Amino acid sequence: MTLKLPIYLDHHATTPLDPRVLEAMMPYLTTDFGNASSATHAYGWKAEAAVELARKQVAALIGSKDPKEVIWTSGTTESDNLALIGVARADTSKGHHIITCVTEHRSVLDTARYLEGHGGRVTYLSVDADGLVNPDDVRKAIAKDTILISIMAANNEIGVIQPIGEIGRIAKEAGILFHVDAAQACGKIPMDVEAMGIDLLAMSAHKVYGPKGAGALYVRERNPKVRLEPLFHGGGQERGLRPGTLAVPNIVGMGKAFEIAGGEMEDEAERLFKLRQRLHEGLMKALSGRGGVTPPLLNGHATKRLPGNLSLSFLGVRSDALIPQIRDVALSSGSACASLETAEPSYVIRALGGDSERALSSIRFGIGRFNTEEEIDFTIQKVAVAVQSLR
Ligand SMILES: *Cc1c(COP(=O)(O)O)cnc(C)c1O
């Protein structure tokens, strides 16, 4: 069998649409085009019913008992903005302090910076050498004026999974709202807003084989009811928290993508984990032991990581030189958003400590639903040859 090139191993940046998702979306792109807010005819009713089914599907994946807690947005960037800015503006009587961490996605970090420029105060917790936040550090950072703790569930570069349940417990005990960026986690690892004490949870469809431009923010309704100031003002959709005509086809796609991910999560995690082990072991074997060559270094915790994530640093080889040598595999050094700007070493890998060489030589492998063993073996060979030639 011939491989379709380039092989896609950048599933943290985005994922292809699952054909089952496209099939679910098709009627709403064609015949069933109604506005979900049109209450006077069948076109509107049909669109509304589809949106409400999707809301149930998303709520089910994250353990929300009340689908009304799911607010549609355009994606995690918007959801993170709505969560942080919305909480900061909703109630200014308690204070302006937010606790987050240095390895968050830019959609949290840049929003936190924005709030700092508008009277907010932010504590950026560091991470340990494995990329993990210490829950005790969260506890110690809590002050009288703390209004929100924002920690991501799974990192988009190094895949590490933060102790969300523990941090949620700390937030609950202190009576502080807890926001989680779960763009990489939803559909990949179990997420449960009740068990984990989460008050706000941001998600995107396109990281889980759904369409781009569709996302949601979970907003807790009781124990406690989260008060949010909307960012947009308009037609009152989404209980006024996010007005604007709903993107019905995208929302239907997001619901279907989340339903599929929930149903297949266990099997898929096991399959992705095996492919990751194969890739990791294959690269270690191909690149170790020859004349004292340094084997690739693993970035992030060895086991507390997304099943499909492998982040390696090939010391002595810069990733911006390596990636162009491997044209047959679609790879990235780190976050797709960071690479828009500069060839700056990854702030996430720098946060793990160690030297900047490690950050400059990192490659992120993101294995996904449609990758095969054959593709992994091809990748091992291509990467090993390129690393050896550049060293
Ligand atoms: C992709 C991603 C985002 C941004 O999601 P968009 O859909 O591009 O808005 C935010 N946080 C994390 C962790 C991500 O992986």
XYZ file of C-alpha atoms and ligand atoms in Angstrom:
406
model
C 0.000 0.000 0.000
C 1.303 3.443 -0.834
C 1.227 6.078 1.851
C -0.564 9.343 1.293
C 2.029 12.083 1.767
C 2.649 14.204 3.682
C 1.666 12.161 6.689
C -0.272 14.310 9.142
C 1.277 14.256 12.636
C 0.197 17.694 13.831
C -3.072 16.819 15.558
C -2.538 19.353 18.362
C -2.832 22.165 15.821
C -6.037 20.833 14.331
C -7.630 17.561 13.247
C -9.342 16.469 10.030
C -13.129 16.341 10.009
C -14.398 12.855 10.781
C -16.564 11.722 7.812
C -19.377 10.902 10.262
C -19.279 14.506 11.456
C -19.506 15.858 7.917
C -22.476 13.585 7.275
C -24.267 14.947 10.340
C -23.553 18.541 9.272
C -24.597 18.212 5.619
C -28.365 18.742 5.989
C -27.742 21.940 7.967
C -25.445 23.266 5.234
C -28.097 22.580 2.608
C -31.808 21.914 3.108
C -32.158 22.611 6.827
C -30.648 26.085 6.784
C -32.930 27.750 9.318
C -31.972 30.269 11.971
C -32.201 28.544 15.357
C -33.828 31.688 16.765
C -36.678 31.734 14.215
C -39.638 30.731 16.355
C -42.393 31.137 13.751
C -41.708 28.285 11.288
C -40.405 24.761 10.827
C -37.007 25.845 9.461
C -36.249 27.549 12.748
C -37.657 24.732 14.892
C -35.565 22.148 13.101
C -32.372 24.184 13.529
C -33.185 24.785 17.181
C -33.779 21.086 17.824
C -30.427 20.253 16.209
C -28.631 22.848 18.346
C -30.222 21.514 21.524
C -29.256 17.929 20.670
C -25.658 19.101 20.175
C -25.778 20.911 23.509
C -26.760 17.607 25.180
C -23.959 15.772 23.389
C -21.338 18.273 24.563
C -22.731 18.390 28.112
C -22.628 14.585 28.277
C -18.932 14.417 27.402
C -17.936 16.804 30.213
C -20.281 15.493 32.904
C -22.656 18.469 32.983
C -26.129 17.470 34.164
C -27.716 20.555 32.633
C -27.094 21.230 28.916
C -28.049 24.889 29.488
C -24.596 25.244 31.042
C -23.041 24.895 27.556
C -22.673 28.241 25.748
C -21.705 28.158 22.059
C -18.715 30.210 20.975
C -16.306 30.224 18.023
C -13.662 28.170 19.824
C -11.424 27.971 22.842
C -9.773 31.349 22.236
C -13.144 33.050 22.545
C -14.204 30.818 25.434
C -11.018 31.600 27.387
C -11.545 35.322 26.765
C -15.180 35.127 27.857
C -14.246 33.198 30.996
C -11.387 35.418 32.172
C -12.680 38.822 31.109
C -16.283 37.873 31.864
C -15.482 36.892 35.462
C -13.185 39.884 35.985
C -15.913 42.293 34.864
C -18.905 40.591 36.481
C -18.048 41.347 40.064
C -15.308 43.734 40.998
C -16.174 43.887 44.695
C -14.006 40.940 45.716
C -10.882 41.945 43.829
C -8.949 41.486 40.624
C -6.481 38.665 41.260
C -6.194 35.708 38.877
C -3.943 32.656 39.281
C -2.751 30.869 36.173
C 0.407 29.136 34.974
C 3.319 29.938 32.644
C 2.658 27.068 30.210
C -0.942 28.024 29.412
C -2.021 28.608 25.818
C -1.656 32.148 24.524
C -5.439 32.573 24.615
C -5.214 32.481 28.425
C -1.821 34.187 28.848
C -2.574 37.090 26.518
C -6.010 37.583 28.070
C -4.404 37.631 31.523
C -1.898 40.229 30.270
C -4.770 42.294 28.895
C -6.461 42.218 32.297
C -3.196 43.260 33.972
C -3.245 46.322 31.748
C -6.766 47.076 32.982
C -6.332 46.975 36.740
C -6.001 43.220 37.166
C -3.344 41.345 39.078
C -2.093 37.963 37.853
C 0.093 35.269 39.418
C 1.805 33.040 36.842
C 2.728 29.778 38.567
C 5.797 27.950 37.343
C 5.834 24.238 36.520
C 8.245 21.469 37.557
C 10.738 19.782 35.226
C 7.932 17.497 33.983
C 5.682 20.431 33.128
C 3.280 19.926 36.019
C 1.715 22.552 38.276
C 2.063 21.794 41.978
C -1.384 22.087 43.629
C 0.323 23.396 46.798
C 1.612 26.342 44.765
C -1.974 27.089 43.769
C -3.039 26.971 47.416
C -0.217 29.306 48.460
C -0.964 31.809 45.700
C -4.560 32.327 46.854
C -5.095 35.788 48.341
C -8.077 37.739 49.694
C -8.678 39.314 46.295
C -8.401 36.127 44.189
C -11.404 35.778 41.889
C -10.328 33.033 39.475
C -7.928 30.135 39.042
C -7.250 29.172 35.402
C -5.240 26.026 34.685
C -5.330 24.028 31.448
C -6.265 20.338 31.468
C -3.716 19.171 28.875
C -0.890 21.131 27.291
C -0.938 21.719 23.539
C 2.840 21.340 23.126
C 4.050 18.728 25.575
C 0.724 17.020 26.238
C 1.069 16.933 30.020
C -2.120 16.480 32.007
C -2.447 18.792 35.013
C -3.900 17.639 38.367
C -7.244 19.295 37.617
C -9.271 17.398 40.244
C -6.874 18.410 43.035
C -6.784 22.044 41.944
C -10.573 22.014 41.669
C -10.824 20.849 45.283
C -8.521 23.650 46.426
C -10.562 26.214 44.494
C -13.825 24.906 46.007
C -12.454 24.992 49.557
C -11.374 28.584 49.028
C -14.636 29.538 47.300
C -12.816 30.680 44.158
C -14.019 30.041 40.605
C -12.009 27.523 38.576
C -11.605 27.812 34.793
C -10.060 25.055 32.679
C -8.856 25.321 29.079
C -9.731 21.829 27.862
C -9.144 22.299 24.123
C -6.681 19.406 24.024
C -8.322 17.292 26.710
C -11.968 17.030 25.631
C -12.584 13.753 23.893
C -9.052 12.507 24.605
C -9.128 11.973 28.369
C -12.084 11.865 30.762
C -13.271 15.307 31.850
C -15.981 15.733 34.480
C -16.962 19.197 35.646
C -18.709 17.806 38.744
C -16.020 15.382 39.911
C -13.240 17.872 39.126
C -14.880 20.955 40.657
C -14.746 22.954 37.424
C -16.848 26.126 37.086
C -15.851 27.165 33.565
C -14.480 24.900 30.826
C -13.342 25.960 27.346
C -13.487 23.649 24.316
C -13.052 23.594 20.542
C -14.596 21.241 17.978
C -11.646 21.201 15.586
C -9.260 19.527 18.021
C -11.638 16.538 18.170
C -12.364 15.868 14.477
C -15.085 18.520 14.316
C -15.276 21.722 12.257
C -13.099 24.808 12.787
C -14.727 27.895 14.246
C -16.979 26.002 16.639
C -16.482 25.921 20.365
C -18.194 26.197 23.693
C -17.796 27.462 27.219
C -19.277 25.459 30.063
C -20.623 27.913 32.641
C -21.734 26.399 35.971
C -25.360 27.145 36.864
C -25.440 26.070 40.504
C -23.068 25.491 43.442
C -22.163 28.216 42.626
C -23.910 29.999 39.793
C -21.133 31.678 37.813
C -21.748 35.327 37.041
C -20.274 36.419 33.713
C -20.292 39.755 31.922
C -20.710 39.098 28.169
C -18.106 40.324 25.682
C -20.677 40.833 22.901
C -24.039 42.585 22.947
C -26.885 41.865 20.562
C -29.820 39.565 19.968
C -29.828 37.791 23.313
C -28.877 34.312 22.092
C -27.148 31.963 24.540
C -28.934 33.645 27.470
C -27.280 36.912 26.497
C -23.833 35.533 27.278
C -22.913 35.194 23.606
C -25.393 36.858 21.265
C -25.251 36.393 17.503
C -26.914 33.965 15.060
C -25.806 30.453 15.918
C -23.522 28.611 13.466
C -25.935 25.683 13.256
C -23.900 23.370 10.945
C -20.765 23.874 13.047
C -22.645 23.324 16.285
C -24.219 20.125 14.930
C -20.723 19.004 13.916
C -19.320 19.779 17.334
C -22.056 17.766 19.033
C -21.495 14.781 16.758
C -17.697 15.008 17.159
C -18.030 15.056 20.953
C -20.484 12.153 20.918
C -18.130 10.042 18.783
C -15.129 10.978 20.941
C -16.983 9.983 24.103
C -18.021 6.641 22.691
C -14.600 5.727 21.326
C -12.322 7.391 23.874
C -11.081 4.285 25.643
C -10.258 2.275 22.528
C -8.806 5.249 20.740
C -6.600 6.177 23.704
C -5.190 2.681 23.797
C -4.521 2.661 20.059
C -2.878 6.111 20.112
C -0.805 5.158 23.138
C 0.547 2.112 21.291
C 1.402 4.196 18.229
C 3.177 6.719 20.467
C 5.183 3.972 22.163
C 6.126 2.609 18.753
C 7.287 6.052 17.600
C 9.178 6.789 20.816
C 10.908 3.419 20.992
C 11.664 3.451 17.279
C 13.328 6.859 17.461
C 15.268 5.971 20.626
C 16.567 2.834 18.963
C 17.472 4.562 15.717
C 19.227 7.454 17.436
C 20.962 5.989 20.478
C 24.245 4.392 21.167
C 26.116 5.246 18.015
C 29.438 6.850 19.003
C 28.079 8.479 22.137
C 25.191 10.213 20.344
C 22.677 11.755 22.763
C 19.323 10.008 22.457
C 16.252 12.234 22.019
C 15.064 13.835 25.262
C 11.401 13.495 26.236
C 9.715 16.803 27.105
C 6.998 16.580 29.723
C 5.948 13.888 32.179
C 6.497 10.323 30.927
C 3.017 9.004 31.767
C 0.784 11.959 32.725
C 0.351 13.014 29.115
C -2.146 12.788 26.261
C -2.023 9.359 24.620
C -1.267 10.810 21.179
C 1.419 13.290 22.255
C 5.170 12.834 21.978
C 7.442 15.859 22.420
C 11.138 15.203 21.881
C 14.242 17.367 21.763
C 16.947 16.208 19.370
C 19.912 17.923 21.004
C 22.388 19.328 18.539
C 19.765 19.736 15.822
C 17.604 22.838 15.641
C 13.960 22.119 14.889
C 13.780 24.955 12.364
C 16.496 23.142 10.392
C 15.082 19.666 10.968
C 11.436 20.225 10.003
C 12.211 21.399 6.423
C 14.252 18.207 5.967
C 11.176 16.069 6.668
C 8.765 17.360 4.065
C 6.906 14.043 3.914
C 5.668 14.373 7.476
C 3.573 17.346 8.631
C 5.161 18.231 11.977
C 5.613 21.232 14.187
C 8.154 22.355 16.739
C 5.455 23.503 19.105
C 2.364 25.588 19.062
C 0.946 26.593 15.678
C 0.081 30.011 17.072
C 3.604 30.733 18.341
C 5.120 29.817 14.992
C 3.092 32.592 13.365
C 5.427 35.118 14.871
C 9.047 34.226 15.400
C 11.476 31.369 15.619
C 11.605 32.033 19.371
C 12.307 28.929 21.407
C 9.123 27.479 22.893
C 8.142 29.177 26.169
C 6.558 25.926 27.275
C 9.754 23.901 26.996
C 11.830 26.733 28.471
C 9.494 26.632 31.467
C 10.642 23.066 32.187
C 14.091 24.453 33.057
C 17.259 23.283 31.373
C 19.010 25.135 28.595
C 17.586 26.927 25.602
C 19.050 24.265 23.305
C 16.368 21.904 24.459
C 13.670 24.395 23.504
C 15.271 25.143 20.134
C 15.511 21.470 19.228
C 12.025 20.305 20.191
C 9.605 18.522 17.878
C 5.978 17.861 18.701
C 4.486 14.671 17.304
C 0.693 14.696 17.469
C -0.763 11.314 16.578
C -4.442 11.128 15.657
C -7.461 9.016 14.822
C -6.508 8.109 11.257
C -2.767 7.449 11.654
C -1.470 3.918 11.060
C 1.518 1.832 12.182
C 2.874 2.056 8.680
C 2.866 5.855 8.877
C 4.647 5.758 12.239
C 7.352 3.457 10.847
C 7.834 5.733 7.836
C 8.131 8.738 10.197
C 10.739 7.016 12.391
C 12.871 6.364 9.362
C 12.527 9.885 7.895
C 13.226 11.625 11.214
C 16.188 9.404 12.063
C 17.831 10.001 8.677
C 17.279 13.768 8.891
C 18.621 14.009 12.474
C 21.721 11.982 11.604
C 22.466 14.051 8.506
C 22.125 17.343 10.429
C 24.304 16.193 13.317
C -6.068 25.094 20.086
C -6.044 25.584 21.477
C -6.648 26.799 21.846
C -7.298 27.713 20.844
O -8.370 27.108 20.221
P -9.063 27.801 18.960
O -10.065 26.815 18.496
O -7.966 28.047 17.969
O -9.659 29.072 19.423
C -6.609 27.168 23.168
N -6.026 26.391 24.097
C -5.424 25.226 23.785
C -4.821 24.400 24.860
C -5.419 24.786 22.467
O -4.830 23.646 22.167
